[in-house]
PDB file of C-alpha atoms in Angstrom:
ATOM      1  CA  UNK A 138       0.075  -0.248   0.430  1.00 46.00           C
ATOM      2  CA  UNK A 139       1.521   3.450  -0.685  1.00 44.00           C
ATOM      3  CA  UNK A 140      -0.930   6.557  -0.244  1.00 53.00           C
ATOM      4  CA  UNK A 141      -4.025   5.573  -1.652  1.00 59.00           C
ATOM      5  CA  UNK A 142      -2.154   3.163  -4.353  1.00 70.00           C
ATOM      6  CA  UNK A 143      -2.572  -0.819  -3.365  1.00 76.00           C
ATOM      7  CA  UNK A 144      -0.024  -2.780  -5.774  1.00 80.00           C
ATOM      8  CA  UNK A 145      -0.385  -6.965  -5.205  1.00 87.00           C
ATOM      9  CA  UNK A 146       2.263  -9.408  -6.416  1.00 90.00           C
ATOM     10  CA  UNK A 147       0.697 -11.789  -9.042  1.00 94.00           C
ATOM     11  CA  UNK A 148      -0.276 -15.087  -7.920  1.00 96.00           C
ATOM     12  CA  UNK A 149       2.204 -16.727  -9.818  1.00 96.00           C
ATOM     13  CA  UNK A 150       4.877 -14.922  -8.253  1.00 96.00           C
ATOM     14  CA  UNK A 151       4.062 -15.136  -4.829  1.00 96.00           C
ATOM     15  CA  UNK A 152       3.430 -18.960  -4.880  1.00 97.00           C
ATOM     16  CA  UNK A 153       6.841 -19.232  -6.882  1.00 97.00           C
ATOM     17  CA  UNK A 154       8.381 -17.612  -3.484  1.00 96.00           C
ATOM     18  CA  UNK A 155       6.787 -19.786  -0.731  1.00 97.00           C
ATOM     19  CA  UNK A 156       7.736 -22.935  -2.747  1.00 97.00           C
ATOM     20  CA  UNK A 157      11.425 -21.994  -3.174  1.00 97.00           C
ATOM     21  CA  UNK A 158      11.624 -21.331   0.563  1.00 96.00           C
ATOM     22  CA  UNK A 159       9.574 -24.863   1.322  1.00 96.00           C
ATOM     23  CA  UNK A 160      11.862 -26.697  -1.310  1.00 96.00           C
ATOM     24  CA  UNK A 161      15.257 -25.111  -0.794  1.00 96.00           C
ATOM     25  CA  UNK A 162      14.796 -23.902   2.809  1.00 96.00           C
ATOM     26  CA  UNK A 163      12.238 -26.364   4.438  1.00 95.00           C
ATOM     27  CA  UNK A 164      10.047 -23.603   5.541  1.00 95.00           C
ATOM     28  CA  UNK A 165       6.353 -24.539   5.524  1.00 93.00           C
ATOM     29  CA  UNK A 166       5.282 -22.117   8.143  1.00 96.00           C
ATOM     30  CA  UNK A 167       4.858 -18.424   6.623  1.00 95.00           C
ATOM     31  CA  UNK A 168       4.043 -14.771   8.418  1.00 95.00           C
ATOM     32  CA  UNK A 169       2.832 -12.441   5.753  1.00 95.00           C
ATOM     33  CA  UNK A 170       3.787  -9.018   7.342  1.00 90.00           C
ATOM     34  CA  UNK A 171       2.094  -6.684   4.877  1.00 88.00           C
ATOM     35  CA  UNK A 172      -0.148  -4.341   6.789  1.00 84.00           C
ATOM     36  CA  UNK A 173      -3.384  -5.515   5.489  1.00 89.00           C
ATOM     37  CA  UNK A 174      -3.106  -8.815   3.836  1.00 94.00           C
ATOM     38  CA  UNK A 175      -7.073  -8.683   3.182  1.00 94.00           C
ATOM     39  CA  UNK A 176      -7.127  -5.312   1.482  1.00 91.00           C
ATOM     40  CA  UNK A 177      -8.203  -7.031  -1.622  1.00 92.00           C
ATOM     41  CA  UNK A 178     -10.432  -9.928  -1.043  1.00 93.00           C
ATOM     42  CA  UNK A 179     -10.559 -11.070  -4.809  1.00 93.00           C
ATOM     43  CA  UNK A 180      -6.805 -11.152  -4.532  1.00 95.00           C
ATOM     44  CA  UNK A 181      -6.604 -13.059  -1.485  1.00 96.00           C
ATOM     45  CA  UNK A 182      -9.021 -15.606  -2.952  1.00 96.00           C
ATOM     46  CA  UNK A 183      -7.157 -16.385  -5.815  1.00 97.00           C
ATOM     47  CA  UNK A 184      -3.819 -16.840  -3.574  1.00 97.00           C
ATOM     48  CA  UNK A 185      -6.332 -19.412  -1.229  1.00 97.00           C
ATOM     49  CA  UNK A 186      -7.207 -21.689  -3.732  1.00 97.00           C
ATOM     50  CA  UNK A 187      -3.466 -21.822  -5.038  1.00 98.00           C
ATOM     51  CA  UNK A 188      -2.569 -22.175  -1.429  1.00 97.00           C
ATOM     52  CA  UNK A 189      -4.772 -24.591  -0.332  1.00 96.00           C
ATOM     53  CA  UNK A 190      -3.302 -28.083  -2.116  1.00 96.00           C
ATOM     54  CA  UNK A 191       0.118 -27.763  -0.697  1.00 96.00           C
ATOM     55  CA  UNK A 192      -0.619 -27.549   3.433  1.00 95.00           C
ATOM     56  CA  UNK A 193       1.239 -24.489   3.878  1.00 96.00           C
ATOM     57  CA  UNK A 194       0.749 -22.603   7.661  1.00 97.00           C
ATOM     58  CA  UNK A 195       0.508 -19.133   7.760  1.00 97.00           C
ATOM     59  CA  UNK A 196      -0.493 -15.962   9.738  1.00 97.00           C
ATOM     60  CA  UNK A 197      -1.171 -12.473   8.494  1.00 97.00           C
ATOM     61  CA  UNK A 198      -2.662  -9.257   9.680  1.00 96.00           C
ATOM     62  CA  UNK A 199      -6.194  -7.805   8.599  1.00 96.00           C
ATOM     63  CA  UNK A 200      -8.753  -4.969   9.127  1.00 96.00           C
ATOM     64  CA  UNK A 201     -11.641  -6.014  10.744  1.00 98.00           C
ATOM     65  CA  UNK A 202     -14.001  -4.080   7.675  1.00 97.00           C
ATOM     66  CA  UNK A 203     -12.288  -6.281   4.858  1.00 96.00           C
ATOM     67  CA  UNK A 204     -13.188  -9.701   6.206  1.00 97.00           C
ATOM     68  CA  UNK A 205     -16.356 -11.530   6.494  1.00 97.00           C
ATOM     69  CA  UNK A 206     -17.682 -15.338   6.676  1.00 98.00           C
ATOM     70  CA  UNK A 207     -16.497 -16.435   3.390  1.00 97.00           C
ATOM     71  CA  UNK A 208     -12.975 -15.239   3.141  1.00 98.00           C
ATOM     72  CA  UNK A 209     -12.343 -16.256   6.696  1.00 98.00           C
ATOM     73  CA  UNK A 210     -13.377 -19.569   5.673  1.00 98.00           C
ATOM     74  CA  UNK A 211     -11.004 -19.708   2.393  1.00 97.00           C
ATOM     75  CA  UNK A 212      -7.883 -18.405   4.509  1.00 98.00           C
ATOM     76  CA  UNK A 213      -8.637 -21.259   6.998  1.00 98.00           C
ATOM     77  CA  UNK A 214      -9.324 -23.911   4.283  1.00 98.00           C
ATOM     78  CA  UNK A 215      -5.589 -22.573   3.053  1.00 98.00           C
ATOM     79  CA  UNK A 216      -3.941 -23.290   6.054  1.00 98.00           C
ATOM     80  CA  UNK A 217      -4.338 -19.787   7.868  1.00 98.00           C
ATOM     81  CA  UNK A 218      -3.805 -20.252  11.483  1.00 97.00           C
ATOM     82  CA  UNK A 219      -3.774 -16.913  13.463  1.00 97.00           C
ATOM     83  CA  UNK A 220      -5.385 -13.025  12.081  1.00 98.00           C
ATOM     84  CA  UNK A 221      -4.105  -9.956  13.761  1.00 97.00           C
ATOM     85  CA  UNK A 222      -6.398  -6.979  13.867  1.00 97.00           C
ATOM     86  CA  UNK A 223      -5.565  -3.318  15.165  1.00 97.00           C
ATOM     87  CA  UNK A 224      -8.650  -2.829  17.351  1.00 98.00           C
ATOM     88  CA  UNK A 225      -6.988   0.287  19.267  1.00 98.00           C
ATOM     89  CA  UNK A 226      -9.740   1.042  21.428  1.00 98.00           C
ATOM     90  CA  UNK A 227     -13.440  -0.051  22.423  1.00 98.00           C
ATOM     91  CA  UNK A 228     -14.661   3.064  23.456  1.00 98.00           C
ATOM     92  CA  UNK A 229     -16.137   4.592  20.316  1.00 98.00           C
ATOM     93  CA  UNK A 230     -15.036   8.283  20.911  1.00 98.00           C
ATOM     94  CA  UNK A 231     -11.499   7.194  21.409  1.00 98.00           C
ATOM     95  CA  UNK A 232     -11.756   4.476  18.456  1.00 98.00           C
ATOM     96  CA  UNK A 233     -12.924   7.380  15.762  1.00 97.00           C
ATOM     97  CA  UNK A 234     -10.094   9.608  16.838  1.00 95.00           C
ATOM     98  CA  UNK A 235      -7.248   7.284  15.282  1.00 95.00           C
ATOM     99  CA  UNK A 236      -8.819   8.119  11.968  1.00 94.00           C
ATOM    100  CA  UNK A 237      -8.991   4.528  10.952  1.00 94.00           C
ATOM    101  CA  UNK A 238     -13.171   4.519   9.776  1.00 96.00           C
ATOM    102  CA  UNK A 239     -14.077   1.446  11.509  1.00 98.00           C
ATOM    103  CA  UNK A 240     -16.832   0.607  14.620  1.00 98.00           C
ATOM    104  CA  UNK A 241     -16.892  -1.342  17.347  1.00 98.00           C
ATOM    105  CA  UNK A 242     -19.489  -3.462  15.675  1.00 98.00           C
ATOM    106  CA  UNK A 243     -17.416  -3.979  12.802  1.00 98.00           C
ATOM    107  CA  UNK A 244     -14.730  -5.214  15.160  1.00 99.00           C
ATOM    108  CA  UNK A 245     -17.062  -7.475  16.520  1.00 99.00           C
ATOM    109  CA  UNK A 246     -18.174  -8.880  13.031  1.00 98.00           C
ATOM    110  CA  UNK A 247     -14.096  -8.946  11.561  1.00 98.00           C
ATOM    111  CA  UNK A 248     -13.163 -10.759  14.805  1.00 99.00           C
ATOM    112  CA  UNK A 249     -15.889 -13.026  14.698  1.00 98.00           C
ATOM    113  CA  UNK A 250     -15.726 -14.239  11.399  1.00 98.00           C
ATOM    114  CA  UNK A 251     -12.135 -15.426  12.081  1.00 98.00           C
ATOM    115  CA  UNK A 252     -13.218 -17.029  15.299  1.00 98.00           C
ATOM    116  CA  UNK A 253     -16.492 -18.877  13.731  1.00 98.00           C
ATOM    117  CA  UNK A 254     -14.119 -20.510  10.801  1.00 98.00           C
ATOM    118  CA  UNK A 255     -11.769 -21.433  13.708  1.00 98.00           C
ATOM    119  CA  UNK A 256      -9.050 -19.077  13.199  1.00 98.00           C
ATOM    120  CA  UNK A 257      -7.043 -18.081  16.232  1.00 96.00           C
ATOM    121  CA  UNK A 258      -7.066 -13.908  16.714  1.00 97.00           C
ATOM    122  CA  UNK A 259      -4.713 -11.599  18.254  1.00 97.00           C
ATOM    123  CA  UNK A 260      -6.397  -8.177  18.839  1.00 98.00           C
ATOM    124  CA  UNK A 261      -3.962  -5.130  19.181  1.00 97.00           C
ATOM    125  CA  UNK A 262      -5.259  -2.154  21.397  1.00 97.00           C
ATOM    126  CA  UNK A 263      -3.694   1.202  22.175  1.00 96.00           C
ATOM    127  CA  UNK A 264      -3.537   2.803  25.855  1.00 96.00           C
ATOM    128  CA  UNK A 265      -2.854   6.500  26.188  1.00 96.00           C
ATOM    129  CA  UNK A 266      -4.276   8.163  23.061  1.00 97.00           C
ATOM    130  CA  UNK A 267      -5.594  11.699  23.004  1.00 97.00           C
ATOM    131  CA  UNK A 268      -8.714  11.800  25.355  1.00 97.00           C
ATOM    132  CA  UNK A 269      -8.117   8.807  27.463  1.00 98.00           C
ATOM    133  CA  UNK A 270      -9.223   8.558  30.628  1.00 97.00           C
ATOM    134  CA  UNK A 271      -9.443   5.885  33.403  1.00 97.00           C
ATOM    135  CA  UNK A 272     -13.067   4.992  32.209  1.00 98.00           C
ATOM    136  CA  UNK A 273     -12.059   4.832  28.244  1.00 98.00           C
ATOM    137  CA  UNK A 274      -9.408   2.579  29.283  1.00 98.00           C
ATOM    138  CA  UNK A 275     -11.948   0.211  31.132  1.00 98.00           C
ATOM    139  CA  UNK A 276     -13.944   0.244  28.137  1.00 98.00           C
ATOM    140  CA  UNK A 277     -11.070  -1.014  26.192  1.00 98.00           C
ATOM    141  CA  UNK A 278     -10.726  -3.944  28.453  1.00 98.00           C
ATOM    142  CA  UNK A 279     -14.018  -4.757  28.911  1.00 98.00           C
ATOM    143  CA  UNK A 280     -14.150  -4.664  24.734  1.00 99.00           C
ATOM    144  CA  UNK A 281     -11.228  -7.119  24.846  1.00 98.00           C
ATOM    145  CA  UNK A 282     -12.834  -9.268  27.162  1.00 97.00           C
ATOM    146  CA  UNK A 283     -15.999  -9.605  24.955  1.00 98.00           C
ATOM    147  CA  UNK A 284     -14.209 -10.291  22.105  1.00 98.00           C
ATOM    148  CA  UNK A 285     -12.256 -13.049  23.714  1.00 95.00           C
ATOM    149  CA  UNK A 286      -9.383 -12.913  21.427  1.00 96.00           C
ATOM    150  CA  UNK A 287      -6.696 -16.128  21.671  1.00 92.00           C
ATOM    151  CA  UNK A 288      -3.846 -13.654  22.505  1.00 91.00           C
ATOM    152  CA  UNK A 289      -3.688  -9.362  22.704  1.00 92.00           C
ATOM    153  CA  UNK A 290      -1.374  -6.951  23.452  1.00 93.00           C
ATOM    154  CA  UNK A 291      -2.138  -3.754  25.555  1.00 95.00           C
ATOM    155  CA  UNK A 292       0.812  -1.071  23.400  1.00 93.00           C
ATOM    156  CA  UNK A 293       0.865   2.394  25.220  1.00 94.00           C
ATOM    157  CA  UNK A 294       0.428   5.263  22.708  1.00 95.00           C
ATOM    158  CA  UNK A 295       4.008   6.606  21.126  1.00 93.00           C
ATOM    159  CA  UNK A 296       4.162   9.470  19.042  1.00 94.00           C
ATOM    160  CA  UNK A 297       6.771   8.532  16.547  1.00 92.00           C
ATOM    161  CA  UNK A 298       8.379  11.386  14.686  1.00 92.00           C
ATOM    162  CA  UNK A 299       6.597  12.354  11.768  1.00 92.00           C
ATOM    163  CA  UNK A 300       2.946  11.006  12.571  1.00 94.00           C
ATOM    164  CA  UNK A 301       0.186  12.999  13.309  1.00 95.00           C
ATOM    165  CA  UNK A 302       0.279  11.997  17.015  1.00 95.00           C
ATOM    166  CA  UNK A 303       4.156  13.622  17.366  1.00 95.00           C
ATOM    167  CA  UNK A 304       2.913  16.423  15.975  1.00 96.00           C
ATOM    168  CA  UNK A 305       0.074  17.053  18.350  1.00 96.00           C
ATOM    169  CA  UNK A 306       1.962  15.797  21.015  1.00 96.00           C
ATOM    170  CA  UNK A 307       4.747  18.552  20.307  1.00 96.00           C
ATOM    171  CA  UNK A 308       2.291  21.391  19.717  1.00 97.00           C
ATOM    172  CA  UNK A 309       0.564  20.662  23.044  1.00 97.00           C
ATOM    173  CA  UNK A 310       3.415  20.433  25.259  1.00 96.00           C
ATOM    174  CA  UNK A 311       2.526  16.393  25.774  1.00 96.00           C
ATOM    175  CA  UNK A 312       6.344  15.099  25.029  1.00 95.00           C
ATOM    176  CA  UNK A 313       7.726  13.930  28.437  1.00 92.00           C
ATOM    177  CA  UNK A 314      11.414  13.984  26.493  1.00 90.00           C
ATOM    178  CA  UNK A 315      12.479  13.056  23.003  1.00 86.00           C
ATOM    179  CA  UNK A 316      15.220  10.215  23.957  1.00 83.00           C
ATOM    180  CA  UNK A 317      14.151   8.252  20.548  1.00 82.00           C
ATOM    181  CA  UNK A 318      15.252   5.112  22.529  1.00 80.00           C
ATOM    182  CA  UNK A 319      12.721   5.136  24.970  1.00 78.00           C
ATOM    183  CA  UNK A 320      10.088   5.735  21.411  1.00 83.00           C
ATOM    184  CA  UNK A 321       8.609   1.763  21.485  1.00 76.00           C
ATOM    185  CA  UNK A 322       5.167   0.890  22.209  1.00 64.00           C
ATOM    186  CA  UNK A 323       6.237  -1.659  25.038  1.00 66.00           C
ATOM    187  CA  UNK A 324       8.573   0.765  26.916  1.00 67.00           C
ATOM    188  CA  UNK A 325       8.026   3.583  28.710  1.00 80.00           C
ATOM    189  CA  UNK A 326       5.329   6.213  27.957  1.00 90.00           C
ATOM    190  CA  UNK A 327       7.046   9.388  26.348  1.00 90.00           C
ATOM    191  CA  UNK A 328       3.509  11.378  26.669  1.00 94.00           C
ATOM    192  CA  UNK A 329       1.584  13.124  29.365  1.00 95.00           C
ATOM    193  CA  UNK A 330      -1.679  14.441  27.998  1.00 95.00           C
ATOM    194  CA  UNK A 331      -3.979  16.490  30.116  1.00 95.00           C
ATOM    195  CA  UNK A 332      -6.411  13.786  31.307  1.00 96.00           C
ATOM    196  CA  UNK A 333      -3.639  11.011  31.567  1.00 96.00           C
ATOM    197  CA  UNK A 334      -0.626  10.632  33.106  1.00 95.00           C
ATOM    198  CA  UNK A 335       2.548   8.718  32.026  1.00 94.00           C
ATOM    199  CA  UNK A 336       2.354   6.803  34.988  1.00 95.00           C
ATOM    200  CA  UNK A 337      -1.353   6.135  34.820  1.00 96.00           C
ATOM    201  CA  UNK A 338      -0.821   5.300  31.177  1.00 95.00           C
ATOM    202  CA  UNK A 339       1.742   2.394  32.336  1.00 93.00           C
ATOM    203  CA  UNK A 340      -0.028   1.242  35.096  1.00 94.00           C
ATOM    204  CA  UNK A 341      -3.107   0.757  32.557  1.00 96.00           C
ATOM    205  CA  UNK A 342      -1.018  -1.418  30.591  1.00 94.00           C
ATOM    206  CA  UNK A 343      -0.229  -3.934  33.446  1.00 92.00           C
ATOM    207  CA  UNK A 344      -3.787  -3.896  34.713  1.00 94.00           C
ATOM    208  CA  UNK A 345      -5.154  -4.316  31.060  1.00 95.00           C
ATOM    209  CA  UNK A 346      -2.841  -7.480  30.645  1.00 92.00           C
ATOM    210  CA  UNK A 347      -3.446  -8.972  33.527  1.00 91.00           C
ATOM    211  CA  UNK A 348      -7.339  -8.350  33.402  1.00 93.00           C
ATOM    212  CA  UNK A 349      -7.155 -10.686  29.735  1.00 91.00           C
ATOM    213  CA  UNK A 350      -4.151 -13.148  30.628  1.00 87.00           C
ATOM    214  CA  UNK A 351      -5.310 -13.739  34.170  1.00 86.00           C
ATOM    215  CA  UNK A 352      -8.982 -14.604  34.115  1.00 83.00           C
ATOM    216  CA  UNK A 353      -9.540 -18.173  35.122  1.00 82.00           C
ATOM    217  CA  UNK A 354     -11.138 -19.204  31.802  1.00 80.00           C
ATOM    218  CA  UNK A 355      -8.355 -17.869  30.359  1.00 76.00           C
ATOM    219  CA  UNK A 356      -5.747 -20.117  32.474  1.00 73.00           C
ATOM    220  CA  UNK A 357      -7.391 -22.892  31.612  1.00 76.00           C
ATOM    221  CA  UNK A 358      -7.110 -22.519  27.868  1.00 74.00           C
ATOM    222  CA  UNK A 359      -3.751 -21.969  28.041  1.00 70.00           C
ATOM    223  CA  UNK A 360      -3.502 -25.313  30.062  1.00 72.00           C
ATOM    224  CA  UNK A 361      -5.368 -27.039  27.511  1.00 71.00           C
ATOM    225  CA  UNK A 362      -3.173 -25.500  24.856  1.00 68.00           C
ATOM    226  CA  UNK A 363       0.072 -27.039  26.521  1.00 69.00           C
ATOM    227  CA  UNK A 364       1.326 -30.136  24.491  1.00 70.00           C
ATOM    228  CA  UNK A 365       4.904 -30.371  25.383  1.00 70.00           C
ATOM    229  CA  UNK A 366       7.838 -28.930  27.624  1.00 67.00           C
ATOM    230  CA  UNK A 367       8.547 -26.101  25.222  1.00 64.00           C
ATOM    231  CA  UNK A 368       4.584 -24.957  25.767  1.00 58.00           C
ATOM    232  CA  UNK A 369       4.907 -25.286  29.829  1.00 57.00           C
ATOM    233  CA  UNK A 370       8.452 -23.190  29.745  1.00 62.00           C
ATOM    234  CA  UNK A 371       6.612 -20.622  27.284  1.00 61.00           C
ATOM    235  CA  UNK A 372       3.671 -20.129  29.286  1.00 57.00           C
ATOM    236  CA  UNK A 373       5.145 -20.318  32.569  1.00 57.00           C
ATOM    237  CA  UNK A 374       7.875 -17.189  30.950  1.00 64.00           C
ATOM    238  CA  UNK A 375       4.379 -15.521  30.344  1.00 60.00           C
ATOM    239  CA  UNK A 376       2.764 -16.213  33.502  1.00 57.00           C
ATOM    240  CA  UNK A 377       5.914 -14.546  35.286  1.00 53.00           C
ATOM    241  CA  UNK A 378       5.998 -11.136  33.636  1.00 59.00           C
ATOM    242  CA  UNK A 379       2.449 -10.975  33.651  1.00 55.00           C
ATOM    243  CA  UNK A 380       2.973 -11.195  37.618  1.00 57.00           C
ATOM    244  CA  UNK A 381       5.446  -8.643  37.323  1.00 55.00           C
ATOM    245  CA  UNK A 382       8.435 -11.345  38.059  1.00 40.00           C
ATOM    246  CA  UNK A 383       9.959 -10.547  35.027  1.00 41.00           C
ATOM    247  CA  UNK A 384       9.960  -8.396  32.641  1.00 44.00           C
ATOM    248  CA  UNK A 385       8.605  -8.391  28.784  1.00 48.00           C
ATOM    249  CA  UNK A 386       5.572  -9.196  26.609  1.00 48.00           C
ATOM    250  CA  UNK A 387       2.933 -11.733  26.176  1.00 46.00           C
ATOM    251  CA  UNK A 388       3.781 -14.516  23.984  1.00 46.00           C
ATOM    252  CA  UNK A 389       4.683 -13.729  20.461  1.00 44.00           C
ATOM    253  CA  UNK A 390       3.115 -14.982  17.221  1.00 44.00           C
ATOM    254  CA  UNK A 391       5.923 -17.070  17.153  1.00 41.00           C
ATOM    255  CA  UNK A 392       5.505 -18.630  20.402  1.00 45.00           C
ATOM    256  CA  UNK A 393       1.994 -19.829  19.731  1.00 44.00           C
ATOM    257  CA  UNK A 394       1.955 -21.373  16.309  1.00 42.00           C
TER     258      UNK A 394
END
């Protein structure tokens, strides 16, 4: 995607690379890292038809308003195991302010389509956007619980240089500092808005993550997924992070395949 233009690779070109990776390097699990793999459903369906006979396993990113039940089923039949969605917020006003052009109902439908097809879901949320309050954060936590994705991350809003958020934060005097080494979603909060301090944003990130991953039903689900000692180690480390014993993020896609 470049501006308003979309350019997709030909199906033959894409399949040629997948075959090359499988036949020459033994790779059979892929992550399509384009921001919105499903932006052109007609192209996706062509790719799915080409992939289906070959037993590939793969994950991708999607927008909730570009996927439906038919497309999700086709993706599942072609080996899709997990779809990541940028949900951002569970509060309608905060979500609208992101200018993504999606609604909470579209999020419900998009995530639901993947789940109905038997595809795991990974939802990403942002805490600390302009206008964020303790109540809107709770709205996001409640919405994440409602969606009940297989995995989710809560990132702290980070005003990266060159973005509209950075220009607003700079103009309004919200930047705590400009130490670029600290500008990362899972790092320290670097923005102070009138309604949320950096410290409150960091506490909310921890609270939200624990609210999702430490629910009894969630723990039972994770226990049921353990199939090997590797699974036990991965989930034990994740639990220690959530409890604050060690530092780090919840499991990454590479850990949940």
